[in-house]
Amino acid sequence: GAGVSQSPSNKVTEKGKDVELRCDPISGHTALYWYRQSLGQGLEFLIYFQGNSAPDKSGLPSDRFSAERTGGSVSTLTIQRTQQEDSAVYLCASPPSFEGSVDTEAFFGQGTRLTVV
Amino acid sequence: KQEVTQIPAALSVPEGENLVLNCSFTDSAIYNLQWFRQDPGKGLTSLLLIQSSQREQTSGRLNASLDKSSGRSTLYIAASQPGDSATYLCAVRWMDSSYKLIFGSGTRLLVRP
């Protein structure tokens, strides 16, 4: 596609429920990132994918958070047993491959606004 | 710990003013630094990317400078317009984890007509 696509754009869920957030990266881009932006805060790194593997998942806040990527394309971020503090905008970015070079800009989706009530 | 700090957190100026947004970072061993714009409810738009070997980059009314030794970058906006109102984010890639962008908390800019 022309850009990074995320769905849903908005999600309201009850505390304790599981949610899945989806990211469709730019076609052909092998790197993919998930970030979280809480109200009034900067972006917090969650996880980095290179292809289907995640060399760095150090930003995942707890074991309730997991992410996978299949076919080197679509990624899903899953939050189990959601808590109110999980409320935030979850952003996905898909720059061109960083293999051999990081001289490229990052491309972000519009984000999924998650509200846990 | 590698951190990025932006000041001020918010800024309000009348239309037409020139203004400067500040970004500071710990650890000067950066790979590059990037400025983004974020409009309410929207994703991020990349504005300028400065490599560690560069001192500045310009795009239209925007000019970003980089001083690695002092751990600072500035984004200069000339002749500000109401359409410039947005949150401006600074993000750094460090050499030891060059795949990862670390963001500041942003400066929320309001340009009053």
XYZ file of C-alpha atoms in Angstrom, chain B residues 5-94:
90
model
C 14.179 16.121 26.384
C 12.187 18.863 24.723
C 11.518 22.320 26.043
C 9.265 24.139 26.246
C 6.394 21.685 26.621
C 4.027 24.242 25.133
C 4.435 27.479 23.236
C 1.953 30.089 22.028
C 3.031 32.799 19.580
C 1.322 35.325 17.329
C 1.302 34.676 13.621
C 4.402 35.863 11.790
C 6.883 35.304 14.606
C 10.070 33.337 14.140
C 10.450 30.681 16.799
C 12.842 28.041 18.070
C 12.036 24.648 19.543
C 14.689 22.897 21.587
C 15.704 19.278 21.858
C 18.469 17.911 24.063
C 19.804 14.385 24.304
C 22.095 12.460 26.596
C 25.035 10.611 25.014
C 26.484 12.343 21.967
C 27.117 9.075 20.072
C 24.053 9.468 17.908
C 23.436 8.091 14.439
C 20.873 10.665 13.414
C 18.140 12.921 14.726
C 14.697 13.467 13.261
C 12.016 16.098 13.773
C 8.359 15.135 13.383
C 5.080 16.953 13.403
C 1.955 15.449 14.955
C -1.495 16.907 14.425
C -4.269 16.064 16.930
C -5.623 12.579 16.341
C -3.175 11.945 13.547
C 0.036 10.019 13.055
C 3.493 11.496 12.670
C 4.805 13.416 9.687
C 8.548 13.494 9.224
C 9.892 17.031 8.803
C 13.674 16.867 8.785
C 16.327 14.183 9.253
C 19.855 15.225 10.271
C 22.701 12.728 10.058
C 25.325 12.824 12.803
C 27.864 14.247 10.344
C 25.619 17.177 9.440
C 25.166 20.501 11.175
C 21.804 21.494 9.759
C 19.015 20.704 7.362
C 16.513 23.038 5.763
C 13.088 22.551 4.260
C 11.082 25.607 3.320
C 10.507 27.706 6.430
C 12.026 25.019 8.658
C 15.655 24.753 9.662
C 17.008 22.141 12.033
C 20.464 22.343 13.547
C 22.519 19.737 15.335
C 25.329 20.180 17.857
C 26.354 16.684 18.867
C 29.029 17.738 21.325
C 26.563 19.685 23.429
C 23.742 17.222 22.870
C 21.377 19.729 21.348
C 19.195 20.260 18.319
C 16.949 23.184 17.478
C 14.064 23.484 15.058
C 13.679 27.008 13.734
C 10.363 27.979 12.178
C 10.381 31.211 10.221
C 7.341 33.443 9.760
C 5.020 31.137 11.677
C 1.479 30.519 10.444
C -1.650 29.201 12.173
C -1.262 26.044 10.076
C 2.011 25.358 11.899
C 0.039 24.661 15.085
C 0.800 21.081 16.076
C 2.997 19.064 18.404
C 6.622 18.850 17.330
C 8.582 15.755 18.325
C 12.312 15.195 18.297
C 13.637 11.647 17.993
C 17.167 10.285 18.184
C 18.822 7.110 16.951
C 21.937 6.184 18.882
